[in-house]
Amino acid sequence: MPTPNAPYRTPFQLLERVQDWTGYVAALEQCDRWWSHRREWSVLGDHCSWRVTVRDLHEVAAHEDWRELSCGDRRNLIGLTRNDCWALLGRMRGPARTAVFGPNQDEIQQTVHNAATAEANAFPQLAFESYERLWNLSGVGEGIATRLLTLARPDQFVSLNNASRHGLGNYFGFTPSTLGEPESYGSLLMAIYRQEWYRNPSPTNAYEESISRMRTALLDCFVYAHPNQT
């Protein structure tokens, strides 16, 4: 395992050296600088960042009735936008709009809301059940299911898509191509829940407390492989 102060070339290498909560926060801050120097977004910034995407779209996902959402909020919720800021955690394609806001909307919304409001002791069982329920719906699959659930409970879910599957699979020791299957995704979540930084978050201030509430979702910034990434 790399030493804490060893040079790094990629965010993935930062994740490899994390051992505890303090190390996780430090790695996020380094990752924030890495992305902000290369792209128009960051990890922890106040504009166009993973933190803002999770924070703001969590409120959209938790809205009482998705029928009342504006067209813009609907597009942002599923990452169907030209703006890369809202597409962090996964950019969906056109058919996602019908898959989420079509005939299955009530079931999807209820599943997302149940995850958002559940007590911590309902997990991991609720995580497995929620993912499997969405994954089995026509047109949903892993990308949409994990994005919506991650926005609903960013402390319990991680987004899984073509840009993140290889990093997640490699780090946690799973075959990337099968990681979206419910049993495999459930095993991935269990592997995350066993990490020291996850099990024992010890925030020392409001800033770190906000990070702890989205600590699983923020894994994406370490494993996300952007096209032409250097």
PDB file of C-alpha atoms in Angstrom:
ATOM      1  CA  MET A   1       0.000   0.000   0.000  1.00  0.00           C
ATOM      2  CA  PRO A   2       1.364   3.461  -0.863  1.00  0.00           C
ATOM      3  CA  THR A   3       2.537   5.563   2.035  1.00  0.00           C
ATOM      4  CA  PRO A   4       0.355   8.581   2.948  1.00  0.00           C
ATOM      5  CA  ASN A   5       2.816  11.117   1.539  1.00  0.00           C
ATOM      6  CA  ALA A   6       3.832   9.187  -1.580  1.00  0.00           C
ATOM      7  CA  PRO A   7       3.411  10.949  -4.934  1.00  0.00           C
ATOM      8  CA  TYR A   8       0.239  10.125  -6.840  1.00  0.00           C
ATOM      9  CA  ARG A   9      -0.800  10.413 -10.459  1.00  0.00           C
ATOM     10  CA  THR A  10      -4.480   9.506 -10.259  1.00  0.00           C
ATOM     11  CA  PRO A  11      -7.337   9.823  -7.764  1.00  0.00           C
ATOM     12  CA  PHE A  12      -7.437   6.026  -7.578  1.00  0.00           C
ATOM     13  CA  GLN A  13      -3.965   6.029  -6.063  1.00  0.00           C
ATOM     14  CA  LEU A  14      -5.227   8.420  -3.396  1.00  0.00           C
ATOM     15  CA  LEU A  15      -7.959   5.970  -2.460  1.00  0.00           C
ATOM     16  CA  GLU A  16      -5.483   3.117  -2.235  1.00  0.00           C
ATOM     17  CA  ARG A  17      -3.672   4.732   0.680  1.00  0.00           C
ATOM     18  CA  VAL A  18      -6.758   5.618   2.764  1.00  0.00           C
ATOM     19  CA  GLN A  19      -6.912   3.802   6.090  1.00  0.00           C
ATOM     20  CA  ASP A  20      -9.197   5.809   8.362  1.00  0.00           C
ATOM     21  CA  TRP A  21     -11.558   8.783   8.465  1.00  0.00           C
ATOM     22  CA  THR A  22      -8.802  11.388   8.700  1.00  0.00           C
ATOM     23  CA  GLY A  23      -7.097   9.810   5.704  1.00  0.00           C
ATOM     24  CA  TYR A  24     -10.350   9.744   3.755  1.00  0.00           C
ATOM     25  CA  VAL A  25     -10.978  13.452   4.283  1.00  0.00           C
ATOM     26  CA  ALA A  26      -7.388  14.274   3.345  1.00  0.00           C
ATOM     27  CA  ALA A  27      -7.669  12.146   0.201  1.00  0.00           C
ATOM     28  CA  LEU A  28     -10.900  13.907  -0.789  1.00  0.00           C
ATOM     29  CA  GLU A  29      -9.185  17.272  -0.433  1.00  0.00           C
ATOM     30  CA  GLN A  30      -6.277  16.130  -2.592  1.00  0.00           C
ATOM     31  CA  CYS A  31      -8.708  14.667  -5.104  1.00  0.00           C
ATOM     32  CA  ASP A  32     -10.535  17.996  -5.131  1.00  0.00           C
ATOM     33  CA  ARG A  33      -7.347  19.745  -6.213  1.00  0.00           C
ATOM     34  CA  TRP A  34      -6.582  17.055  -8.806  1.00  0.00           C
ATOM     35  CA  TRP A  35      -9.920  17.426 -10.598  1.00  0.00           C
ATOM     36  CA  SER A  36     -10.153  21.217 -10.302  1.00  0.00           C
ATOM     37  CA  HIS A  37      -6.798  21.559 -12.057  1.00  0.00           C
ATOM     38  CA  ARG A  38      -7.968  19.428 -14.984  1.00  0.00           C
ATOM     39  CA  ARG A  39     -11.694  19.956 -15.471  1.00  0.00           C
ATOM     40  CA  GLU A  40     -14.386  22.548 -14.875  1.00  0.00           C
ATOM     41  CA  TRP A  41     -15.556  20.741 -11.758  1.00  0.00           C
ATOM     42  CA  SER A  42     -14.135  19.795  -8.365  1.00  0.00           C
ATOM     43  CA  VAL A  43     -14.996  17.441  -5.527  1.00  0.00           C
ATOM     44  CA  LEU A  44     -15.769  19.724  -2.587  1.00  0.00           C
ATOM     45  CA  GLY A  45     -16.218  23.157  -4.147  1.00  0.00           C
ATOM     46  CA  ASP A  46     -19.245  25.411  -3.800  1.00  0.00           C
ATOM     47  CA  HIS A  47     -20.002  25.338  -7.523  1.00  0.00           C
ATOM     48  CA  CYS A  48     -19.965  22.466 -10.001  1.00  0.00           C
ATOM     49  CA  SER A  49     -18.683  19.693  -7.738  1.00  0.00           C
ATOM     50  CA  TRP A  50     -19.564  16.226  -6.530  1.00  0.00           C
ATOM     51  CA  ARG A  51     -20.528  17.717  -3.163  1.00  0.00           C
ATOM     52  CA  VAL A  52     -22.936  20.236  -4.707  1.00  0.00           C
ATOM     53  CA  THR A  53     -24.429  17.642  -7.054  1.00  0.00           C
ATOM     54  CA  VAL A  54     -25.164  15.297  -4.154  1.00  0.00           C
ATOM     55  CA  ARG A  55     -26.395  18.044  -1.833  1.00  0.00           C
ATOM     56  CA  ASP A  56     -28.722  19.777  -4.280  1.00  0.00           C
ATOM     57  CA  LEU A  57     -30.083  16.735  -6.091  1.00  0.00           C
ATOM     58  CA  HIS A  58     -30.680  14.959  -2.792  1.00  0.00           C
ATOM     59  CA  GLU A  59     -33.320  17.597  -2.183  1.00  0.00           C
ATOM     60  CA  VAL A  60     -34.815  16.982  -5.632  1.00  0.00           C
ATOM     61  CA  ALA A  61     -34.905  13.211  -5.093  1.00  0.00           C
ATOM     62  CA  ALA A  62     -36.608  13.712  -1.734  1.00  0.00           C
ATOM     63  CA  HIS A  63     -39.359  15.915  -3.202  1.00  0.00           C
ATOM     64  CA  GLU A  64     -42.744  14.662  -2.060  1.00  0.00           C
ATOM     65  CA  ASP A  65     -44.243  14.288  -5.545  1.00  0.00           C
ATOM     66  CA  TRP A  66     -42.021  14.029  -8.615  1.00  0.00           C
ATOM     67  CA  ARG A  67     -44.954  15.077 -10.792  1.00  0.00           C
ATOM     68  CA  GLU A  68     -44.406  18.584  -9.434  1.00  0.00           C
ATOM     69  CA  LEU A  69     -40.758  18.731 -10.490  1.00  0.00           C
ATOM     70  CA  SER A  70     -39.810  21.201 -13.191  1.00  0.00           C
ATOM     71  CA  CYS A  71     -38.433  19.929 -16.490  1.00  0.00           C
ATOM     72  CA  GLY A  72     -35.017  21.155 -15.400  1.00  0.00           C
ATOM     73  CA  ASP A  73     -35.130  19.298 -12.095  1.00  0.00           C
ATOM     74  CA  ARG A  74     -36.191  16.121 -13.875  1.00  0.00           C
ATOM     75  CA  ARG A  75     -33.311  16.348 -16.311  1.00  0.00           C
ATOM     76  CA  ASN A  76     -30.829  17.094 -13.552  1.00  0.00           C
ATOM     77  CA  LEU A  77     -32.103  14.253 -11.372  1.00  0.00           C
ATOM     78  CA  ILE A  78     -31.258  11.666 -14.018  1.00  0.00           C
ATOM     79  CA  GLY A  79     -28.172  13.471 -15.340  1.00  0.00           C
ATOM     80  CA  LEU A  80     -29.799  14.061 -18.714  1.00  0.00           C
ATOM     81  CA  THR A  81     -28.061  17.389 -19.209  1.00  0.00           C
ATOM     82  CA  ARG A  82     -25.273  18.954 -21.209  1.00  0.00           C
ATOM     83  CA  ASN A  83     -23.934  20.461 -18.008  1.00  0.00           C
ATOM     84  CA  ASP A  84     -21.255  18.129 -16.667  1.00  0.00           C
ATOM     85  CA  CYS A  85     -21.849  19.431 -13.155  1.00  0.00           C
ATOM     86  CA  TRP A  86     -25.229  17.706 -12.836  1.00  0.00           C
ATOM     87  CA  ALA A  87     -23.993  14.644 -14.717  1.00  0.00           C
ATOM     88  CA  LEU A  88     -21.485  13.739 -12.012  1.00  0.00           C
ATOM     89  CA  LEU A  89     -22.578  10.315 -10.657  1.00  0.00           C
ATOM     90  CA  GLY A  90     -23.671   9.299 -14.149  1.00  0.00           C
ATOM     91  CA  ARG A  91     -25.017  10.843 -17.332  1.00  0.00           C
ATOM     92  CA  MET A  92     -28.152   9.110 -18.556  1.00  0.00           C
ATOM     93  CA  ARG A  93     -29.451   8.815 -22.130  1.00  0.00           C
ATOM     94  CA  GLY A  94     -32.774  10.000 -23.568  1.00  0.00           C
ATOM     95  CA  PRO A  95     -34.753   6.802 -22.802  1.00  0.00           C
ATOM     96  CA  ALA A  96     -34.030   7.316 -19.089  1.00  0.00           C
ATOM     97  CA  ARG A  97     -36.678  10.022 -18.999  1.00  0.00           C
ATOM     98  CA  THR A  98     -39.449   7.543 -19.851  1.00  0.00           C
ATOM     99  CA  ALA A  99     -37.927   4.818 -17.685  1.00  0.00           C
ATOM    100  CA  VAL A 100     -38.026   7.052 -14.600  1.00  0.00           C
ATOM    101  CA  PHE A 101     -40.948   9.391 -15.225  1.00  0.00           C
ATOM    102  CA  GLY A 102     -43.158   7.000 -17.201  1.00  0.00           C
ATOM    103  CA  PRO A 103     -45.424   4.143 -16.046  1.00  0.00           C
ATOM    104  CA  ASN A 104     -43.025   3.051 -13.268  1.00  0.00           C
ATOM    105  CA  GLN A 105     -42.636   6.495 -11.712  1.00  0.00           C
ATOM    106  CA  ASP A 106     -44.718   5.795  -8.612  1.00  0.00           C
ATOM    107  CA  GLU A 107     -42.799   2.630  -7.757  1.00  0.00           C
ATOM    108  CA  ILE A 108     -39.445   4.273  -8.404  1.00  0.00           C
ATOM    109  CA  GLN A 109     -40.327   7.339  -6.353  1.00  0.00           C
ATOM    110  CA  GLN A 110     -41.596   5.241  -3.455  1.00  0.00           C
ATOM    111  CA  THR A 111     -38.473   3.076  -3.453  1.00  0.00           C
ATOM    112  CA  VAL A 112     -36.226   6.147  -3.516  1.00  0.00           C
ATOM    113  CA  HIS A 113     -38.215   7.871  -0.767  1.00  0.00           C
ATOM    114  CA  ASN A 114     -38.162   4.762   1.431  1.00  0.00           C
ATOM    115  CA  ALA A 115     -34.372   4.641   1.156  1.00  0.00           C
ATOM    116  CA  ALA A 116     -34.071   8.366   1.834  1.00  0.00           C
ATOM    117  CA  THR A 117     -36.079   8.256   5.061  1.00  0.00           C
ATOM    118  CA  ALA A 118     -35.017   4.876   6.457  1.00  0.00           C
ATOM    119  CA  GLU A 119     -33.203   4.550   9.769  1.00  0.00           C
ATOM    120  CA  ALA A 120     -29.555   3.527   9.596  1.00  0.00           C
ATOM    121  CA  ASN A 121     -30.332   0.136  11.141  1.00  0.00           C
ATOM    122  CA  ALA A 122     -32.508  -0.742   8.122  1.00  0.00           C
ATOM    123  CA  PHE A 123     -29.318  -1.103   6.095  1.00  0.00           C
ATOM    124  CA  PRO A 124     -27.783  -3.120   4.504  1.00  0.00           C
ATOM    125  CA  GLN A 125     -30.955  -5.173   3.910  1.00  0.00           C
ATOM    126  CA  LEU A 126     -32.900  -2.187   2.618  1.00  0.00           C
ATOM    127  CA  ALA A 127     -30.062  -1.312   0.270  1.00  0.00           C
ATOM    128  CA  PHE A 128     -30.158  -4.753  -1.320  1.00  0.00           C
ATOM    129  CA  GLU A 129     -33.933  -4.772  -1.643  1.00  0.00           C
ATOM    130  CA  SER A 130     -34.143  -1.237  -3.029  1.00  0.00           C
ATOM    131  CA  TYR A 131     -31.488  -1.810  -5.656  1.00  0.00           C
ATOM    132  CA  GLU A 132     -32.935  -5.134  -6.790  1.00  0.00           C
ATOM    133  CA  ARG A 133     -36.411  -3.614  -7.075  1.00  0.00           C
ATOM    134  CA  LEU A 134     -35.236  -0.767  -9.309  1.00  0.00           C
ATOM    135  CA  TRP A 135     -32.788  -2.899 -11.287  1.00  0.00           C
ATOM    136  CA  ASN A 136     -35.610  -5.220 -12.323  1.00  0.00           C
ATOM    137  CA  LEU A 137     -37.832  -2.456 -13.689  1.00  0.00           C
ATOM    138  CA  SER A 138     -37.980  -2.085 -17.448  1.00  0.00           C
ATOM    139  CA  GLY A 139     -35.467   0.419 -18.784  1.00  0.00           C
ATOM    140  CA  VAL A 140     -33.876   1.184 -15.411  1.00  0.00           C
ATOM    141  CA  GLY A 141     -30.848  -1.051 -14.850  1.00  0.00           C
ATOM    142  CA  GLU A 142     -27.745  -0.299 -12.823  1.00  0.00           C
ATOM    143  CA  GLY A 143     -26.883   3.234 -13.954  1.00  0.00           C
ATOM    144  CA  ILE A 144     -30.258   4.805 -13.230  1.00  0.00           C
ATOM    145  CA  ALA A 145     -30.924   2.696 -10.139  1.00  0.00           C
ATOM    146  CA  THR A 146     -27.639   3.478  -8.423  1.00  0.00           C
ATOM    147  CA  ARG A 147     -27.721   7.165  -9.350  1.00  0.00           C
ATOM    148  CA  LEU A 148     -31.183   7.667  -7.867  1.00  0.00           C
ATOM    149  CA  LEU A 149     -30.439   5.647  -4.735  1.00  0.00           C
ATOM    150  CA  THR A 150     -27.092   7.379  -4.238  1.00  0.00           C
ATOM    151  CA  LEU A 151     -28.776  10.774  -4.415  1.00  0.00           C
ATOM    152  CA  ALA A 152     -31.425   9.543  -1.969  1.00  0.00           C
ATOM    153  CA  ARG A 153     -28.928   8.094   0.539  1.00  0.00           C
ATOM    154  CA  PRO A 154     -25.392   9.251  -0.251  1.00  0.00           C
ATOM    155  CA  ASP A 155     -24.164   7.643   2.961  1.00  0.00           C
ATOM    156  CA  GLN A 156     -25.323   4.174   1.857  1.00  0.00           C
ATOM    157  CA  PHE A 157     -25.023   3.878  -1.947  1.00  0.00           C
ATOM    158  CA  VAL A 158     -22.399   4.423  -4.635  1.00  0.00           C
ATOM    159  CA  SER A 159     -23.094   5.147  -8.292  1.00  0.00           C
ATOM    160  CA  LEU A 160     -22.257   2.350 -10.722  1.00  0.00           C
ATOM    161  CA  ASN A 161     -21.862   2.983 -14.448  1.00  0.00           C
ATOM    162  CA  ASN A 162     -19.372   2.541 -17.259  1.00  0.00           C
ATOM    163  CA  ALA A 163     -17.190   5.341 -15.889  1.00  0.00           C
ATOM    164  CA  SER A 164     -16.914   3.892 -12.383  1.00  0.00           C
ATOM    165  CA  ARG A 165     -17.303   0.119 -12.616  1.00  0.00           C
ATOM    166  CA  HIS A 166     -13.663  -0.686 -13.352  1.00  0.00           C
ATOM    167  CA  GLY A 167     -12.333   1.444 -10.521  1.00  0.00           C
ATOM    168  CA  LEU A 168     -14.829   0.054  -8.016  1.00  0.00           C
ATOM    169  CA  GLY A 169     -14.274  -3.501  -9.196  1.00  0.00           C
ATOM    170  CA  ASN A 170     -10.500  -3.223  -9.090  1.00  0.00           C
ATOM    171  CA  TYR A 171     -10.362  -1.579  -5.683  1.00  0.00           C
ATOM    172  CA  PHE A 172     -12.796  -3.893  -3.933  1.00  0.00           C
ATOM    173  CA  GLY A 173     -11.853  -7.070  -5.798  1.00  0.00           C
ATOM    174  CA  PHE A 174     -14.941  -7.698  -7.945  1.00  0.00           C
ATOM    175  CA  THR A 175     -15.326  -8.530 -11.618  1.00  0.00           C
ATOM    176  CA  PRO A 176     -16.328  -5.190 -13.197  1.00  0.00           C
ATOM    177  CA  SER A 177     -18.540  -6.712 -15.885  1.00  0.00           C
ATOM    178  CA  THR A 178     -20.863  -8.407 -13.366  1.00  0.00           C
ATOM    179  CA  LEU A 179     -20.815  -5.722 -10.680  1.00  0.00           C
ATOM    180  CA  GLY A 180     -24.277  -4.453 -11.610  1.00  0.00           C
ATOM    181  CA  GLU A 181     -25.998  -7.726 -10.802  1.00  0.00           C
ATOM    182  CA  PRO A 182     -27.956  -7.346  -7.537  1.00  0.00           C
ATOM    183  CA  GLU A 183     -25.954  -9.942  -5.624  1.00  0.00           C
ATOM    184  CA  SER A 184     -22.644  -8.444  -6.741  1.00  0.00           C
ATOM    185  CA  TYR A 185     -23.726  -4.876  -6.068  1.00  0.00           C
ATOM    186  CA  GLY A 186     -24.896  -5.954  -2.614  1.00  0.00           C
ATOM    187  CA  SER A 187     -21.485  -7.501  -1.978  1.00  0.00           C
ATOM    188  CA  LEU A 188     -19.837  -4.278  -3.142  1.00  0.00           C
ATOM    189  CA  LEU A 189     -21.868  -2.273  -0.632  1.00  0.00           C
ATOM    190  CA  MET A 190     -20.919  -4.684   2.150  1.00  0.00           C
ATOM    191  CA  ALA A 191     -17.247  -4.271   1.238  1.00  0.00           C
ATOM    192  CA  ILE A 192     -17.669  -0.490   1.493  1.00  0.00           C
ATOM    193  CA  TYR A 193     -19.483  -0.740   4.822  1.00  0.00           C
ATOM    194  CA  ARG A 194     -16.520  -2.695   6.235  1.00  0.00           C
ATOM    195  CA  GLN A 195     -14.019   0.060   5.484  1.00  0.00           C
ATOM    196  CA  GLU A 196     -12.635   1.784   8.576  1.00  0.00           C
ATOM    197  CA  TRP A 197     -13.332   5.267   7.171  1.00  0.00           C
ATOM    198  CA  TYR A 198     -16.927   4.240   6.603  1.00  0.00           C
ATOM    199  CA  ARG A 199     -17.552   2.409   9.887  1.00  0.00           C
ATOM    200  CA  ASN A 200     -15.976   5.018  12.108  1.00  0.00           C
ATOM    201  CA  PRO A 201     -16.394   8.495  10.676  1.00  0.00           C
ATOM    202  CA  SER A 202     -15.209  10.965  13.257  1.00  0.00           C
ATOM    203  CA  PRO A 203     -15.989  14.449  11.923  1.00  0.00           C
ATOM    204  CA  THR A 204     -14.450  17.256  13.918  1.00  0.00           C
ATOM    205  CA  ASN A 205     -16.533  20.114  12.496  1.00  0.00           C
ATOM    206  CA  ALA A 206     -19.597  20.916  10.378  1.00  0.00           C
ATOM    207  CA  TYR A 207     -17.592  20.640   7.169  1.00  0.00           C
ATOM    208  CA  GLU A 208     -16.518  17.069   7.924  1.00  0.00           C
ATOM    209  CA  GLU A 209     -20.008  16.231   9.161  1.00  0.00           C
ATOM    210  CA  SER A 210     -21.404  17.182   5.752  1.00  0.00           C
ATOM    211  CA  ILE A 211     -18.832  14.913   4.127  1.00  0.00           C
ATOM    212  CA  SER A 212     -19.758  12.024   6.416  1.00  0.00           C
ATOM    213  CA  ARG A 213     -23.373  12.241   5.244  1.00  0.00           C
ATOM    214  CA  MET A 214     -22.252  11.595   1.652  1.00  0.00           C
ATOM    215  CA  ARG A 215     -19.122   9.559   2.256  1.00  0.00           C
ATOM    216  CA  THR A 216     -20.182   6.565   0.133  1.00  0.00           C
ATOM    217  CA  ALA A 217     -21.354   8.680  -2.798  1.00  0.00           C
ATOM    218  CA  LEU A 218     -18.032  10.567  -2.841  1.00  0.00           C
ATOM    219  CA  LEU A 219     -16.164   7.354  -3.669  1.00  0.00           C
ATOM    220  CA  ASP A 220     -17.135   8.188  -7.233  1.00  0.00           C
ATOM    221  CA  CYS A 221     -14.572  10.979  -7.453  1.00  0.00           C
ATOM    222  CA  PHE A 222     -11.750   8.459  -6.912  1.00  0.00           C
ATOM    223  CA  VAL A 223     -12.916   5.826  -9.404  1.00  0.00           C
ATOM    224  CA  TYR A 224     -14.546   7.963 -12.103  1.00  0.00           C
ATOM    225  CA  ALA A 225     -12.722   7.537 -15.400  1.00  0.00           C
ATOM    226  CA  HIS A 226     -13.346  10.580 -17.578  1.00  0.00           C
ATOM    227  CA  PRO A 227     -12.692  10.282 -21.332  1.00  0.00           C
ATOM    228  CA  ASN A 228      -9.134  11.382 -22.151  1.00  0.00           C
ATOM    229  CA  GLN A 229      -8.309  11.509 -18.451  1.00  0.00           C
ATOM    230  CA  THR A 230      -4.664  12.446 -17.807  1.00  0.00           C
TER     231      THR A 230
END
